[in-house]
Each structure stands twice: as structure tokens, then as C-alpha cells.
Coordinates of C-alpha atoms in Angstrom, one line a residue:
M1 CA -2.5 -19.7 0.6
D2 CA -5.8 -21.7 0.6
L3 CA -8.5 -18.9 -0.6
R4 CA -10.5 -18.6 2.3
T5 CA -7.6 -18.3 4.6
G6 CA -6.7 -15.5 2.3
F7 CA -9.4 -13.7 2.1
A8 CA -10.5 -13.7 5.8
T9 CA -6.8 -11.9 6.0
V10 CA -7.7 -9.2 3.4
L11 CA -11.0 -9.1 5.7
E12 CA -9.3 -9.4 9.5
S13 CA -6.6 -6.1 7.7
L14 CA -10.2 -3.9 6.7
A15 CA -12.3 -5.0 9.9
P16 CA -12.1 -7.5 12.5
G17 CA -15.1 -10.0 13.0
L18 CA -17.1 -9.2 9.7
P19 CA -18.6 -11.9 9.4
L20 CA -17.9 -14.4 7.3
D21 CA -19.8 -17.2 7.5
D22 CA -19.8 -20.7 5.1
T23 CA -23.3 -20.2 4.2
R24 CA -22.1 -15.8 3.2
W25 CA -18.3 -17.8 1.9
Q26 CA -19.7 -20.5 0.5
A27 CA -21.7 -18.5 -2.0
L28 CA -18.8 -15.9 -2.1
A29 CA -15.7 -18.1 -2.9
P30 CA -17.1 -19.1 -6.6
L31 CA -16.8 -15.3 -7.0
L32 CA -13.9 -15.2 -6.2
R33 CA -10.7 -15.9 -8.2
L34 CA -6.2 -17.2 -7.2
Q35 CA -3.9 -15.7 -9.1
H36 CA -0.4 -16.3 -9.9
L37 CA 2.0 -14.2 -11.4
A38 CA 5.1 -14.7 -11.8
T39 CA 8.6 -12.1 -11.4
G40 CA 8.1 -9.6 -14.1
E41 CA 4.7 -10.5 -14.6
A42 CA 1.8 -7.4 -14.7
V43 CA -2.3 -8.1 -13.7
L44 CA -2.8 -4.1 -14.5
L45 CA -1.4 -2.3 -17.5
Q46 CA -1.3 1.4 -18.0
G47 CA -4.2 3.1 -19.6
Q48 CA -6.6 -0.2 -19.6
Q49 CA -10.2 -0.9 -17.6
P50 CA -9.6 -3.1 -14.8
Q51 CA -12.0 -6.5 -15.0
A52 CA -12.1 -6.6 -11.4
F53 CA -9.4 -5.1 -8.5
Y54 CA -7.0 -7.7 -6.1
A55 CA -5.8 -8.2 -3.0
V56 CA -2.4 -9.0 -2.8
V57 CA -2.3 -12.3 -0.7
Q58 CA 1.1 -13.8 -0.7
G59 CA 4.3 -11.6 -2.6
E60 CA 4.7 -8.1 -3.4
I61 CA 3.6 -6.1 -5.8
E62 CA 5.7 -2.8 -7.4
A63 CA 2.6 -0.1 -9.0
R64 CA 4.2 2.4 -11.3
F65 CA 3.8 4.7 -14.3
S66 CA 5.5 5.9 -17.5
G67 CA 5.7 9.4 -18.9
L68 CA 4.4 11.2 -22.4
D69 CA 9.7 10.7 -21.9
G70 CA 8.7 7.2 -21.2
Q71 CA 11.0 7.7 -17.6
V72 CA 9.1 4.5 -15.5
S73 CA 8.4 6.3 -11.7
V74 CA 7.9 3.6 -8.7
L75 CA 4.0 4.9 -7.2
E76 CA 3.5 2.4 -4.4
T77 CA 5.5 -1.3 -2.9
M78 CA 2.2 -3.3 -1.7
R79 CA 2.5 -6.6 0.2
P80 CA -0.3 -8.9 1.5
P81 CA -3.3 -7.9 2.3
R82 CA -2.7 -4.9 0.0
L83 CA -5.7 -3.4 -1.9
F84 CA -5.5 -1.8 -5.3
G85 CA -6.9 -1.1 -8.4
L86 CA -10.5 -0.2 -6.6
A87 CA -10.3 3.3 -7.9
G88 CA -10.2 2.3 -12.0
F89 CA -12.3 -0.6 -11.5
V90 CA -15.5 0.7 -9.5
C91 CA -16.1 4.2 -12.0
R92 CA -14.4 1.8 -15.2
Q93 CA -11.7 4.1 -15.7
P94 CA -8.5 3.1 -17.3
S95 CA -6.0 2.5 -15.1
R96 CA -3.5 5.1 -14.1
Y97 CA -0.3 3.2 -13.1
E98 CA 1.0 -0.8 -13.7
A99 CA 1.1 -3.0 -10.8
V100 CA 4.1 -5.9 -12.0
A101 CA 5.0 -9.0 -9.3
L102 CA 8.2 -8.2 -8.0
R103 CA 8.5 -11.8 -6.9
P104 CA 6.1 -14.6 -7.6
S105 CA 2.6 -13.4 -5.9
V106 CA -0.8 -14.6 -5.5
L107 CA -3.4 -12.4 -5.5
I108 CA -7.1 -12.2 -4.7
A109 CA -9.1 -11.0 -8.2
I110 CA -12.2 -9.6 -6.9
G111 CA -14.4 -8.6 -10.1
P112 CA -18.3 -7.1 -10.8
A113 CA -20.6 -10.2 -9.2
A114 CA -17.8 -10.6 -5.8
Y115 CA -18.2 -7.0 -5.7
A116 CA -21.4 -6.7 -5.4
R117 CA -21.9 -9.7 -3.1
L118 CA -19.8 -7.9 -1.1
M119 CA -21.1 -4.4 -1.0
D120 CA -24.7 -5.5 -1.0
E121 CA -24.9 -8.9 1.5
L122 CA -22.0 -8.4 3.9
P123 CA -22.5 -6.2 6.8
G124 CA -20.3 -3.8 7.8
F125 CA -17.7 -4.7 4.4
A126 CA -19.1 -1.4 2.8
R127 CA -18.0 1.3 5.9
A128 CA -14.6 -0.2 6.4
L129 CA -13.4 -0.2 2.1
M130 CA -15.0 3.8 3.2
Q131 CA -13.0 3.5 5.5
E132 CA -10.0 2.1 4.4
F133 CA -9.7 4.6 1.8
A134 CA -11.4 8.0 3.2
G135 CA -7.4 7.0 4.9
R136 CA -5.8 6.7 1.7
F137 CA -7.5 9.9 0.0
A138 CA -6.7 11.7 3.5
G139 CA -3.3 10.7 3.4
T140 CA -3.1 11.7 -0.2
L141 CA -4.1 15.1 0.3
G142 CA -1.7 15.7 3.2
L143 CA 0.9 14.8 0.9
L144 CA -0.3 17.1 -1.8
A145 CA -0.5 20.2 0.3
A146 CA 2.8 19.4 1.7
S147 CA 4.2 19.3 -2.1
R148 CA 3.3 22.9 -2.1
H149 CA 4.4 24.3 1.8
A150 CA 6.5 22.0 3.3
T151 CA 10.3 21.1 2.9
A152 CA 12.0 17.9 2.7
A153 CA 12.7 16.6 5.1
E154 CA 8.4 17.2 6.5
R155 CA 7.7 15.7 3.7
L156 CA 9.6 12.8 4.0
L157 CA 8.4 12.8 7.5
L158 CA 5.3 12.6 6.3
G159 CA 5.5 10.1 4.0
L160 CA 7.4 7.8 6.8
Q161 CA 3.7 8.1 8.6
Q162 CA 1.8 7.6 5.9
L163 CA 3.5 4.4 5.2
D164 CA 3.9 3.9 8.8
Q165 CA -0.2 3.7 9.4
E166 CA -0.7 1.5 6.3
R167 CA 1.6 -1.6 6.3
G168 CA 4.2 -0.5 9.6
E169 CA 4.6 -3.3 11.9
P170 CA 6.2 -3.1 15.9
L171 CA 9.5 -4.7 16.7
P172 CA 9.9 -7.3 18.5
G173 CA 12.0 -6.3 21.9
E174 CA 12.0 -3.4 21.1
P175 CA 9.2 -1.1 22.4
G176 CA 8.7 1.9 20.3
W177 CA 10.2 0.6 17.3
R178 CA 8.5 -0.4 14.1
R179 CA 9.4 -2.2 11.1
L180 CA 8.6 -0.4 7.6
R181 CA 8.8 -2.3 3.8
V182 CA 9.1 0.5 1.5
S183 CA 12.0 1.2 -0.8
Q184 CA 14.5 3.8 -1.6
A185 CA 12.6 4.9 -4.6
E186 CA 9.3 4.2 -3.3
L187 CA 9.8 6.6 -0.2
A188 CA 11.4 9.1 -3.1
A189 CA 8.3 9.3 -5.2
L190 CA 5.3 9.0 -2.8
A191 CA 6.7 12.3 -0.6
N192 CA 8.8 14.4 -4.2
V193 CA 12.4 14.5 -3.8
S194 CA 14.9 13.0 -5.4
R195 CA 16.7 9.1 -4.4
Q196 CA 20.0 11.6 -3.1
T197 CA 17.9 13.6 -0.8
V198 CA 16.2 10.8 0.0
N199 CA 19.5 8.9 0.6
E200 CA 20.6 12.0 2.7
W201 CA 18.1 12.9 5.1
L202 CA 17.4 8.9 5.8
G203 CA 21.5 8.6 6.8
Q204 CA 21.2 11.8 9.0
Q205 CA 17.8 10.5 10.3
A206 CA 20.7 7.6 11.4
R207 CA 23.4 9.5 12.6
E208 CA 20.5 11.4 15.1
G209 CA 19.4 7.0 16.0
R210 CA 15.6 8.4 14.5
L211 CA 15.7 5.0 12.6
R212 CA 18.1 2.4 11.3
Q213 CA 17.8 0.8 7.8
A214 CA 18.3 -2.6 7.1
Y215 CA 17.0 -4.8 3.9
R216 CA 14.5 -3.3 2.1
C217 CA 13.3 -1.9 5.2
I218 CA 13.7 1.0 8.2
L219 CA 13.4 0.4 11.8
W220 CA 12.5 3.7 12.8
R221 CA 10.3 4.9 16.3
P222 CA 7.8 7.5 15.6
P223 CA 7.2 11.0 16.7
A224 CA 5.1 11.9 18.9
P225 CA 2.5 13.7 17.1
G226 CA 2.5 17.0 16.4
A227 CA 6.8 16.6 17.3
G228 CA 6.9 17.7 13.1
A229 CA 10.3 16.8 11.7
A230 CA 12.9 17.0 15.2
A231 CA 15.1 18.9 13.7
P232 CA 16.4 20.7 10.3
F233 CA 17.9 18.9 7.2
T234 CA 20.5 20.3 5.5
G235 CA 21.0 18.1 2.7
S236 CA 20.3 18.5 -0.8

């Protein structure tokens, strides 16, 4: 994938119709950089201040952090056209996590000059970026509230709904069903439950016909708004 095609895909995911014409692109292109990562290669290091933020245009990046005891926790698996690293970059603070390629991947690095031009000279970009991260913040607040008051089943359902909003896609030929690429480890970290609990809950939901599990993804039919957890969860 070339730089312009990859970046246009990122813009389209943020806000369809942003005006990246030839003149704007010619000014912006020298400020962007394609970065190729091999499997296992890191692009952000925990505790290091980012010099850019990134857009995934090919491959798969895992965000994870290590605790004081050395235990590694997976925060998120990021696939195209996901943005990451913006908070540390903008706030000039050390990254709270590391980002590692799970397979050969291609990123677009957006450094200070490119960020300034996009914010100041591309109409609609700042509003689109604000909406993107406001949505993520709202989802995080919802999960924080759920972690204090909700059952494991409710937290898992909320986690699936948040991930579906971020990366879900319609399942061809099955109206109402969605494909969600997520690992059990990622869902467990998001809902603050054990992987065993995730496995038991997914199994129960599958037996009740609400979802199906496939390789590194979940096929599911999201409940209607306000429906909540469809049935009590009796697992651990």
C-alpha cells in the first residue's frame, strides 16, 4: 500500500469526505513516513515519550503494558485503520504501554510538523479527531463505571459493544450479524475479568445462539439498545 492510499483510508475512517486534494497532499506528504515492522518489533516503548503518533494501515499491532511484577497485560489489538499513541504524543508524556507488531505491519508515523498541518490546514480534521477520542473516552468511562457496579456478564457485553463500535463489520449474507476481530485475552483485559471467565461466558452465549466463535474473531448479533445482558451468567 502506498502512502497516499493508506492515509486516505485513515481519513475516510475518521470522517468521510475530508478534502485531501492534490495541493494539500503535496504539502503534507513529505511530513509523513511509512514505517514497516517485522513480527515482534516494537514501535512504542513503555515509559518512553513518543515522537509521533501512528495509524495502522496493514497488519496487526498489540498494545500491552508490563506491571511492576513483570506481568504483561494486553490492552488492545489494533488493526487498520486504527490510530494510536496520540495521548502521549500530544501531552508530551511517556507512553503508558508498548506497541508490538503481531505480524508484519505497516504504519504511518505522524510527527509534530504533520500534526500541526493537519490540525491547522485540513478543514474538519480537528473535529473528526476530537470525535474519535471523545468516543474512546466515553467508552472507557463506561467500562470504569461497569467495573465498579456491573456483573462480569455486563462488563463483557459492554466490552464487546465498545469493540464493535471501533472495529466491527457486517457479516455478509447474515443480516444483523457482525464480525468482530478480537482475542479472548483482549476482551478479558477490557472487561477486567479472567480469560477463564471470558471463555465460559462466550461458551454460554454460543450455546444460546447469540454468537459464534471463529479463528481470532467473534461472530455475533448485538442486542437491541437498552437490552443489557440477555441472560444471567453462572460462570466464575
